């Protein structure tokens, strides 16, 4: 595995998209989201990236827990991946990722939609943290 500590998020995003296109091309469309999540996890690991699956993100209100999200994939502890297998990226998918960014200190998030013939993706910057 190659050393990637301190990787900039632009480079990380590029590598994630490369893996996502590989997964999309190899599997095609019509699988459940979990299939793409597991496949992308494998592809990212094989590329030498640090990747975590189903990362817990607690939600607090006035210092007390009120809920919990689960991030599909977290890459290099800086890039949140929200995976979909839908006809298109919908506003609720965007809001879900924006909530993940708002509730975390991660600088960047990607929505990856494997439900279309050509991989659909959108990148979001966490404007609530400095130096992104």
CSV table of N, CA and C in Angstrom, one decimal:
chain,number,residue,atom,x,y,z
A,1,UNK,N,0.8,-1.2,0.0
A,1,UNK,CA,0.0,0.0,0.0
A,1,UNK,C,0.9,1.2,0.0
A,2,UNK,N,0.5,2.2,-0.8
A,2,UNK,CA,1.3,3.4,-0.8
A,2,UNK,C,0.9,4.4,0.3
A,3,UNK,N,1.8,5.2,0.7
A,3,UNK,CA,1.6,6.2,1.8
A,3,UNK,C,0.7,7.3,1.2
A,4,UNK,N,-0.4,7.6,1.9
A,4,UNK,CA,-1.3,8.7,1.4
A,4,UNK,C,-1.6,9.7,2.5
A,5,UNK,N,-0.9,9.7,3.6
A,5,UNK,CA,-1.1,10.6,4.7
A,5,UNK,C,-1.0,12.1,4.2
A,6,UNK,N,-1.9,12.9,4.6
A,6,UNK,CA,-1.8,14.3,4.2
A,6,UNK,C,-2.3,14.5,2.7
A,7,UNK,N,-2.9,13.5,2.1
A,7,UNK,CA,-3.4,13.7,0.8
A,7,UNK,C,-4.4,14.8,0.7
A,8,UNK,N,-4.3,15.6,-0.3
A,8,UNK,CA,-5.3,16.7,-0.5
A,8,UNK,C,-6.6,16.1,-1.0
A,9,UNK,N,-7.7,16.8,-0.6
A,9,UNK,CA,-9.0,16.2,-1.0
A,9,UNK,C,-9.2,16.2,-2.5
A,10,UNK,N,-8.6,17.1,-3.3
A,10,UNK,CA,-8.8,17.0,-4.7
A,10,UNK,C,-8.2,15.7,-5.3
A,11,UNK,N,-7.0,15.4,-4.8
A,11,UNK,CA,-6.4,14.1,-5.3
A,11,UNK,C,-7.2,12.9,-4.8
A,12,UNK,N,-7.7,13.0,-3.6
A,12,UNK,CA,-8.5,11.9,-3.0
A,12,UNK,C,-9.8,11.7,-3.8
A,13,UNK,N,-10.4,12.8,-4.1
A,13,UNK,CA,-11.6,12.8,-4.9
A,13,UNK,C,-11.4,12.2,-6.3
A,14,UNK,N,-10.3,12.5,-6.9
A,14,UNK,CA,-9.9,12.0,-8.2
A,14,UNK,C,-9.7,10.5,-8.1
A,15,UNK,N,-9.1,10.0,-7.1
A,15,UNK,CA,-8.9,8.5,-7.0
A,15,UNK,C,-10.2,7.8,-6.7
A,16,UNK,N,-11.0,8.4,-5.8
A,16,UNK,CA,-12.3,7.8,-5.6
A,16,UNK,C,-13.2,7.7,-6.8
A,17,UNK,N,-13.2,8.8,-7.6
A,17,UNK,CA,-14.0,8.8,-8.8
A,17,UNK,C,-13.4,7.7,-9.8
A,18,UNK,N,-12.1,7.6,-9.9
A,18,UNK,CA,-11.5,6.5,-10.7
A,18,UNK,C,-12.1,5.1,-10.3
A,19,UNK,N,-12.1,4.9,-9.0
A,19,UNK,CA,-12.6,3.6,-8.5
A,19,UNK,C,-14.1,3.5,-8.8
A,20,UNK,N,-14.8,4.5,-8.6
A,20,UNK,CA,-16.3,4.5,-8.8
A,20,UNK,C,-16.6,4.2,-10.2
A,21,UNK,N,-15.9,4.8,-11.2
A,21,UNK,CA,-16.1,4.5,-12.6
A,21,UNK,C,-15.7,3.0,-12.9
A,22,UNK,N,-14.7,2.5,-12.3
A,22,UNK,CA,-14.4,1.1,-12.4
A,22,UNK,C,-15.5,0.2,-12.0
A,23,UNK,N,-16.0,0.5,-10.8
A,23,UNK,CA,-17.1,-0.3,-10.2
A,23,UNK,C,-18.4,-0.2,-11.1
A,24,UNK,N,-18.7,1.0,-11.6
A,24,UNK,CA,-19.8,1.3,-12.5
A,24,UNK,C,-19.7,0.5,-13.8
A,25,UNK,N,-18.5,0.6,-14.4
A,25,UNK,CA,-18.3,-0.1,-15.6
A,25,UNK,C,-18.3,-1.6,-15.5
A,26,UNK,N,-17.8,-2.2,-14.4
A,26,UNK,CA,-17.7,-3.6,-14.2
A,26,UNK,C,-19.0,-4.2,-13.8
A,27,UNK,N,-19.8,-3.5,-12.9
A,27,UNK,CA,-21.1,-4.0,-12.4
A,27,UNK,C,-22.3,-3.6,-13.3
A,28,UNK,N,-22.2,-2.5,-13.9
A,28,UNK,CA,-23.4,-2.0,-14.6
A,28,UNK,C,-24.4,-1.4,-13.6
A,29,UNK,N,-25.7,-1.3,-14.1
A,29,UNK,CA,-26.7,-0.8,-13.2
A,29,UNK,C,-27.6,-1.9,-12.7
A,30,UNK,N,-28.5,-1.6,-11.8
A,30,UNK,CA,-29.6,-2.4,-11.3
A,30,UNK,C,-29.3,-3.2,-10.1
A,31,UNK,N,-28.2,-3.0,-9.5
A,31,UNK,CA,-27.9,-3.7,-8.2
A,31,UNK,C,-28.4,-2.8,-7.1
A,32,UNK,N,-28.5,-3.3,-5.9
A,32,UNK,CA,-28.8,-2.6,-4.7
A,32,UNK,C,-27.6,-1.7,-4.3
A,33,UNK,N,-27.9,-0.6,-3.6
A,33,UNK,CA,-26.8,0.3,-3.2
A,33,UNK,C,-25.7,-0.5,-2.4
A,34,UNK,N,-26.1,-1.4,-1.6
A,34,UNK,CA,-25.2,-2.1,-0.7
A,34,UNK,C,-24.1,-2.9,-1.6
A,35,UNK,N,-24.5,-3.4,-2.7
A,35,UNK,CA,-23.6,-4.1,-3.6
A,35,UNK,C,-22.5,-3.1,-4.1
A,36,UNK,N,-22.9,-1.9,-4.5
A,36,UNK,CA,-22.0,-0.9,-5.0
A,36,UNK,C,-21.1,-0.4,-3.8
A,37,UNK,N,-21.7,-0.3,-2.7
A,37,UNK,CA,-20.9,0.1,-1.5
A,37,UNK,C,-19.8,-0.9,-1.2
A,38,UNK,N,-20.1,-2.2,-1.2
A,38,UNK,CA,-19.2,-3.2,-0.9
A,38,UNK,C,-18.1,-3.3,-2.0
A,39,UNK,N,-18.5,-3.2,-3.3
A,39,UNK,CA,-17.6,-3.2,-4.4
A,39,UNK,C,-16.6,-2.0,-4.3
A,40,UNK,N,-17.2,-0.8,-4.1
A,40,UNK,CA,-16.3,0.4,-4.0
A,40,UNK,C,-15.4,0.3,-2.8
A,41,UNK,N,-15.8,-0.3,-1.7
A,41,UNK,CA,-14.9,-0.5,-0.6
A,41,UNK,C,-13.7,-1.3,-1.0
A,42,UNK,N,-14.0,-2.4,-1.7
A,42,UNK,CA,-12.9,-3.3,-2.2
A,42,UNK,C,-11.9,-2.5,-3.1
A,43,UNK,N,-12.5,-1.8,-4.1
A,43,UNK,CA,-11.7,-1.1,-5.1
A,43,UNK,C,-10.9,0.0,-4.4
A,44,UNK,N,-11.4,0.7,-3.4
A,44,UNK,CA,-10.6,1.8,-2.8
A,44,UNK,C,-9.5,1.1,-1.9
A,45,UNK,N,-9.8,0.1,-1.2
A,45,UNK,CA,-8.8,-0.6,-0.5
A,45,UNK,C,-7.6,-1.1,-1.4
A,46,UNK,N,-8.0,-1.7,-2.5
A,46,UNK,CA,-7.0,-2.2,-3.5
A,46,UNK,C,-6.2,-1.1,-4.1
A,47,UNK,N,-6.7,0.1,-4.1
A,47,UNK,CA,-5.9,1.3,-4.6
A,47,UNK,C,-5.0,1.8,-3.5
A,48,UNK,N,-5.1,1.3,-2.3
A,48,UNK,CA,-4.3,1.7,-1.2
A,48,UNK,C,-4.8,2.8,-0.3
A,49,UNK,N,-6.1,3.1,-0.5
A,49,UNK,CA,-6.7,4.2,0.3
A,49,UNK,C,-7.3,3.6,1.6
A,50,UNK,N,-7.2,4.5,2.6
A,50,UNK,CA,-7.8,4.1,3.9
A,50,UNK,C,-9.3,4.4,3.8
A,51,UNK,N,-10.1,3.3,4.0
A,51,UNK,CA,-11.6,3.5,3.8
A,51,UNK,C,-12.3,2.8,4.9
A,52,UNK,N,-13.3,3.4,5.4
A,52,UNK,CA,-14.2,2.9,6.5
A,52,UNK,C,-15.6,2.8,6.0
A,53,UNK,N,-16.3,1.8,6.4
A,53,UNK,CA,-17.7,1.5,5.9
A,53,UNK,C,-18.7,1.7,7.0
A,54,UNK,N,-19.8,2.3,6.7
A,54,UNK,CA,-20.9,2.5,7.7
A,54,UNK,C,-20.4,3.2,9.0
A,55,UNK,N,-19.8,4.4,8.8
A,55,UNK,CA,-19.2,5.1,9.9
A,55,UNK,C,-20.4,5.9,10.7
A,56,UNK,N,-20.4,5.7,12.0
A,56,UNK,CA,-21.5,6.3,12.8
A,56,UNK,C,-21.2,7.8,12.9
A,57,UNK,N,-22.3,8.6,12.8
A,57,UNK,CA,-22.2,10.0,13.0
A,57,UNK,C,-23.3,10.4,13.9
A,58,UNK,N,-23.0,10.7,15.2
A,58,UNK,CA,-24.1,11.0,16.1
A,58,UNK,C,-24.6,12.4,15.8
A,59,UNK,N,-25.9,12.6,16.1
A,59,UNK,CA,-26.5,13.9,16.0
A,59,UNK,C,-26.9,14.4,17.4
A,60,UNK,N,-26.5,15.6,17.8
A,60,UNK,CA,-26.8,16.1,19.1
A,60,UNK,C,-27.7,17.4,19.0
A,61,UNK,N,-28.4,17.6,20.1
A,61,UNK,CA,-29.2,18.8,20.2
A,61,UNK,C,-29.0,19.3,21.7
A,62,UNK,N,-28.5,20.4,21.8
A,62,UNK,CA,-28.2,21.0,23.1
A,62,UNK,C,-27.3,20.1,24.0
A,63,UNK,N,-26.4,19.5,23.3
A,63,UNK,CA,-25.4,18.6,24.0
A,63,UNK,C,-25.9,17.2,24.3
A,64,UNK,N,-27.1,16.9,23.8
A,64,UNK,CA,-27.6,15.5,24.1
A,64,UNK,C,-27.9,14.8,22.8
A,65,UNK,N,-27.6,13.5,22.8
A,65,UNK,CA,-27.9,12.7,21.5
A,65,UNK,C,-29.3,12.6,21.2
A,66,UNK,N,-29.6,12.9,19.9
A,66,UNK,CA,-31.0,12.8,19.4
A,66,UNK,C,-31.2,11.9,18.2
A,67,UNK,N,-30.1,11.4,17.7
A,67,UNK,CA,-30.1,10.5,16.5
A,67,UNK,C,-28.8,10.1,16.1
A,68,UNK,N,-28.8,9.4,15.0
A,68,UNK,CA,-27.5,8.9,14.5
A,68,UNK,C,-27.6,8.6,13.0
A,69,UNK,N,-26.6,9.1,12.2
A,69,UNK,CA,-26.5,8.8,10.8
A,69,UNK,C,-25.4,7.7,10.6
A,70,UNK,N,-25.4,7.1,9.5
A,70,UNK,CA,-24.4,6.2,9.1
A,70,UNK,C,-23.9,6.6,7.7
A,71,UNK,N,-22.6,7.0,7.7
A,71,UNK,CA,-22.0,7.4,6.4
A,71,UNK,C,-21.6,6.1,5.7
A,72,UNK,N,-22.0,6.1,4.4
A,72,UNK,CA,-21.7,4.9,3.6
A,72,UNK,C,-20.2,4.5,3.6
A,73,UNK,N,-19.4,5.4,3.2
A,73,UNK,CA,-18.0,5.2,3.1
A,73,UNK,C,-17.3,6.5,3.5
A,74,UNK,N,-16.2,6.4,4.3
A,74,UNK,CA,-15.3,7.5,4.6
A,74,UNK,C,-13.9,7.2,4.1
A,75,UNK,N,-13.4,8.1,3.3
A,75,UNK,CA,-12.1,7.8,2.6
A,75,UNK,C,-11.1,8.8,3.2
A,76,UNK,N,-9.9,8.2,3.6
A,76,UNK,CA,-8.8,9.0,4.1
A,76,UNK,C,-9.2,9.9,5.3
A,77,UNK,N,-10.3,9.6,6.0
A,77,UNK,CA,-10.8,10.4,7.1
A,77,UNK,C,-11.1,11.8,6.7
A,78,UNK,N,-11.4,12.1,5.4
A,78,UNK,CA,-11.7,13.4,5.0
A,78,UNK,C,-12.8,13.5,3.9
A,79,UNK,N,-13.1,12.4,3.2
A,79,UNK,CA,-14.1,12.5,2.1
A,79,UNK,C,-15.2,11.5,2.4
A,80,UNK,N,-16.4,12.1,2.6
A,80,UNK,CA,-17.6,11.3,2.9
A,80,UNK,C,-18.2,10.9,1.5
A,81,UNK,N,-18.6,9.6,1.4
A,81,UNK,CA,-19.2,9.1,0.2
A,81,UNK,C,-20.6,8.7,0.5
A,82,UNK,N,-21.6,9.3,-0.2
A,82,UNK,CA,-23.0,8.9,-0.1
A,82,UNK,C,-23.3,8.2,-1.4
A,83,UNK,N,-23.6,6.9,-1.3
A,83,UNK,CA,-23.9,6.1,-2.5
A,83,UNK,C,-25.4,5.9,-2.7
A,84,UNK,N,-25.8,6.0,-4.0
A,84,UNK,CA,-27.2,5.8,-4.4
A,84,UNK,C,-27.3,4.9,-5.5
A,85,UNK,N,-28.4,4.2,-5.7
A,85,UNK,CA,-28.7,3.4,-6.9
A,85,UNK,C,-30.1,3.8,-7.3
A,86,UNK,N,-30.2,5.0,-7.9
A,86,UNK,CA,-31.5,5.6,-8.2
A,86,UNK,C,-31.5,6.1,-9.6
A,87,UNK,N,-32.7,6.5,-10.1
A,87,UNK,CA,-32.8,7.0,-11.5
A,87,UNK,C,-32.1,8.3,-11.7
A,88,UNK,N,-31.9,9.1,-10.6
A,88,UNK,CA,-31.2,10.3,-10.6
A,88,UNK,C,-30.9,10.8,-9.2
A,89,UNK,N,-29.9,11.7,-9.1
A,89,UNK,CA,-29.6,12.2,-7.8
A,89,UNK,C,-30.8,13.2,-7.5
A,90,UNK,N,-31.4,13.0,-6.3
A,90,UNK,CA,-32.6,13.8,-5.9
A,90,UNK,C,-32.2,14.8,-4.8
A,91,UNK,N,-33.1,15.8,-4.7
A,91,UNK,CA,-32.8,16.8,-3.6
A,91,UNK,C,-32.6,16.1,-2.2
A,92,UNK,N,-33.3,15.1,-1.9
A,92,UNK,CA,-33.2,14.4,-0.6
A,92,UNK,C,-31.8,13.8,-0.5
A,93,UNK,N,-31.2,13.3,-1.6
A,93,UNK,CA,-29.9,12.7,-1.5
A,93,UNK,C,-28.9,13.9,-1.2
A,94,UNK,N,-29.1,15.0,-1.8
A,94,UNK,CA,-28.2,16.2,-1.6
A,94,UNK,C,-28.3,16.6,-0.1
A,95,UNK,N,-29.5,16.7,0.4
A,95,UNK,CA,-29.7,17.1,1.8
A,95,UNK,C,-29.1,16.1,2.8
A,96,UNK,N,-29.2,14.9,2.5
A,96,UNK,CA,-28.6,13.9,3.3
A,96,UNK,C,-27.1,14.1,3.4
A,97,UNK,N,-26.4,14.3,2.3
A,97,UNK,CA,-25.0,14.5,2.3
A,97,UNK,C,-24.6,15.8,3.0
A,98,UNK,N,-25.4,16.9,2.7
A,98,UNK,CA,-25.2,18.2,3.4
A,98,UNK,C,-25.3,18.1,4.9
A,99,UNK,N,-26.3,17.2,5.4
A,99,UNK,CA,-26.4,17.0,6.8
A,99,UNK,C,-25.2,16.3,7.4
A,100,UNK,N,-24.7,15.3,6.6
A,100,UNK,CA,-23.5,14.6,7.0
A,100,UNK,C,-22.3,15.6,7.2
A,101,UNK,N,-22.1,16.5,6.2
A,101,UNK,CA,-21.1,17.5,6.2
A,101,UNK,C,-21.3,18.4,7.4
A,102,UNK,N,-22.5,18.9,7.6
A,102,UNK,CA,-22.8,19.8,8.6
A,102,UNK,C,-22.5,19.2,10.0
A,103,UNK,N,-22.8,17.9,10.1
A,103,UNK,CA,-22.6,17.2,11.4
A,103,UNK,C,-21.3,16.7,11.7
A,104,UNK,N,-20.3,16.9,10.7
A,104,UNK,CA,-19.0,16.4,10.9
A,104,UNK,C,-18.0,17.5,10.7
A,105,UNK,N,-16.7,17.1,10.8
A,105,UNK,CA,-15.6,18.1,10.5
A,105,UNK,C,-14.9,17.7,9.2
A,106,UNK,N,-15.6,16.9,8.4
A,106,UNK,CA,-15.0,16.4,7.1
A,106,UNK,C,-15.1,17.5,6.0
A,107,UNK,N,-14.1,17.8,5.3
A,107,UNK,CA,-14.1,18.9,4.3
A,107,UNK,C,-14.9,18.7,3.0
A,108,UNK,N,-15.1,17.4,2.6
A,108,UNK,CA,-15.7,17.2,1.3
A,108,UNK,C,-16.6,16.0,1.3
A,109,UNK,N,-17.6,16.0,0.5
A,109,UNK,CA,-18.5,14.9,0.3
A,109,UNK,C,-18.8,14.7,-1.1
A,110,UNK,N,-19.1,13.4,-1.5
A,110,UNK,CA,-19.5,13.1,-2.8
A,110,UNK,C,-20.7,12.2,-2.8
A,111,UNK,N,-21.7,12.5,-3.7
A,111,UNK,CA,-22.8,11.6,-3.9
A,111,UNK,C,-22.4,10.9,-5.2
A,112,UNK,N,-22.5,9.6,-5.1
A,112,UNK,CA,-22.2,8.7,-6.3
A,112,UNK,C,-23.5,7.9,-6.6
A,113,UNK,N,-24.0,8.1,-7.8
A,113,UNK,CA,-25.3,7.4,-8.1
A,113,UNK,C,-24.9,6.4,-9.2
A,114,UNK,N,-25.1,5.1,-8.8
A,114,UNK,CA,-24.8,4.0,-9.7
A,114,UNK,C,-26.0,3.5,-10.4
A,115,UNK,N,-27.2,4.2,-10.3
A,115,UNK,CA,-28.4,3.7,-10.9
A,115,UNK,C,-28.7,4.2,-12.3
A,116,UNK,N,-27.7,4.9,-12.9
A,116,UNK,CA,-27.8,5.4,-14.2
A,116,UNK,C,-26.8,4.7,-15.1
A,117,UNK,N,-27.0,4.6,-16.5
A,117,UNK,CA,-26.1,3.9,-17.3
A,117,UNK,C,-24.7,4.5,-17.2
A,118,UNK,N,-24.6,5.8,-17.0
A,118,UNK,CA,-23.3,6.5,-16.8
A,118,UNK,C,-23.2,7.0,-15.3
A,119,UNK,N,-22.2,6.7,-14.6
A,119,UNK,CA,-22.1,7.1,-13.2
A,119,UNK,C,-22.4,8.6,-13.1
A,120,UNK,N,-23.3,8.9,-12.1
A,120,UNK,CA,-23.6,10.3,-11.9
A,120,UNK,C,-23.0,10.7,-10.5
A,121,UNK,N,-22.4,11.8,-10.4
A,121,UNK,CA,-21.8,12.2,-9.2
A,121,UNK,C,-21.8,13.7,-9.0
A,122,UNK,N,-21.8,14.1,-7.7
A,122,UNK,CA,-21.8,15.6,-7.3
A,122,UNK,C,-20.8,15.7,-6.1
A,123,UNK,N,-20.1,16.8,-6.1
A,123,UNK,CA,-19.1,17.1,-5.1
A,123,UNK,C,-19.6,18.3,-4.3
A,124,UNK,N,-19.5,18.2,-3.0
A,124,UNK,CA,-19.9,19.3,-2.1
A,124,UNK,C,-18.7,19.6,-1.1
A,125,UNK,N,-18.6,20.9,-0.8
A,125,UNK,CA,-17.6,21.3,0.1
A,125,UNK,C,-18.3,21.7,1.4
A,126,UNK,N,-17.7,21.3,2.5
A,126,UNK,CA,-18.2,21.7,3.8
A,126,UNK,C,-17.7,23.2,4.1
A,127,UNK,N,-18.6,24.1,3.9
A,127,UNK,CA,-18.3,25.5,4.1
A,127,UNK,C,-18.3,25.9,5.6
A,128,UNK,N,-18.6,25.0,6.5
A,128,UNK,CA,-18.7,25.3,7.9
A,128,UNK,C,-17.3,25.2,8.6
A,129,UNK,N,-16.4,24.6,7.8
A,129,UNK,CA,-15.0,24.5,8.4
A,129,UNK,C,-14.1,25.3,7.6
A,130,UNK,N,-13.0,25.7,8.2
A,130,UNK,CA,-12.0,26.7,7.5
A,130,UNK,C,-11.0,25.9,6.7
A,131,UNK,N,-10.5,26.6,5.7
A,131,UNK,CA,-9.4,26.1,4.8
A,131,UNK,C,-9.9,24.9,4.0
A,132,UNK,N,-11.1,24.9,3.4
A,132,UNK,CA,-11.5,23.8,2.5
A,132,UNK,C,-11.4,24.4,1.1
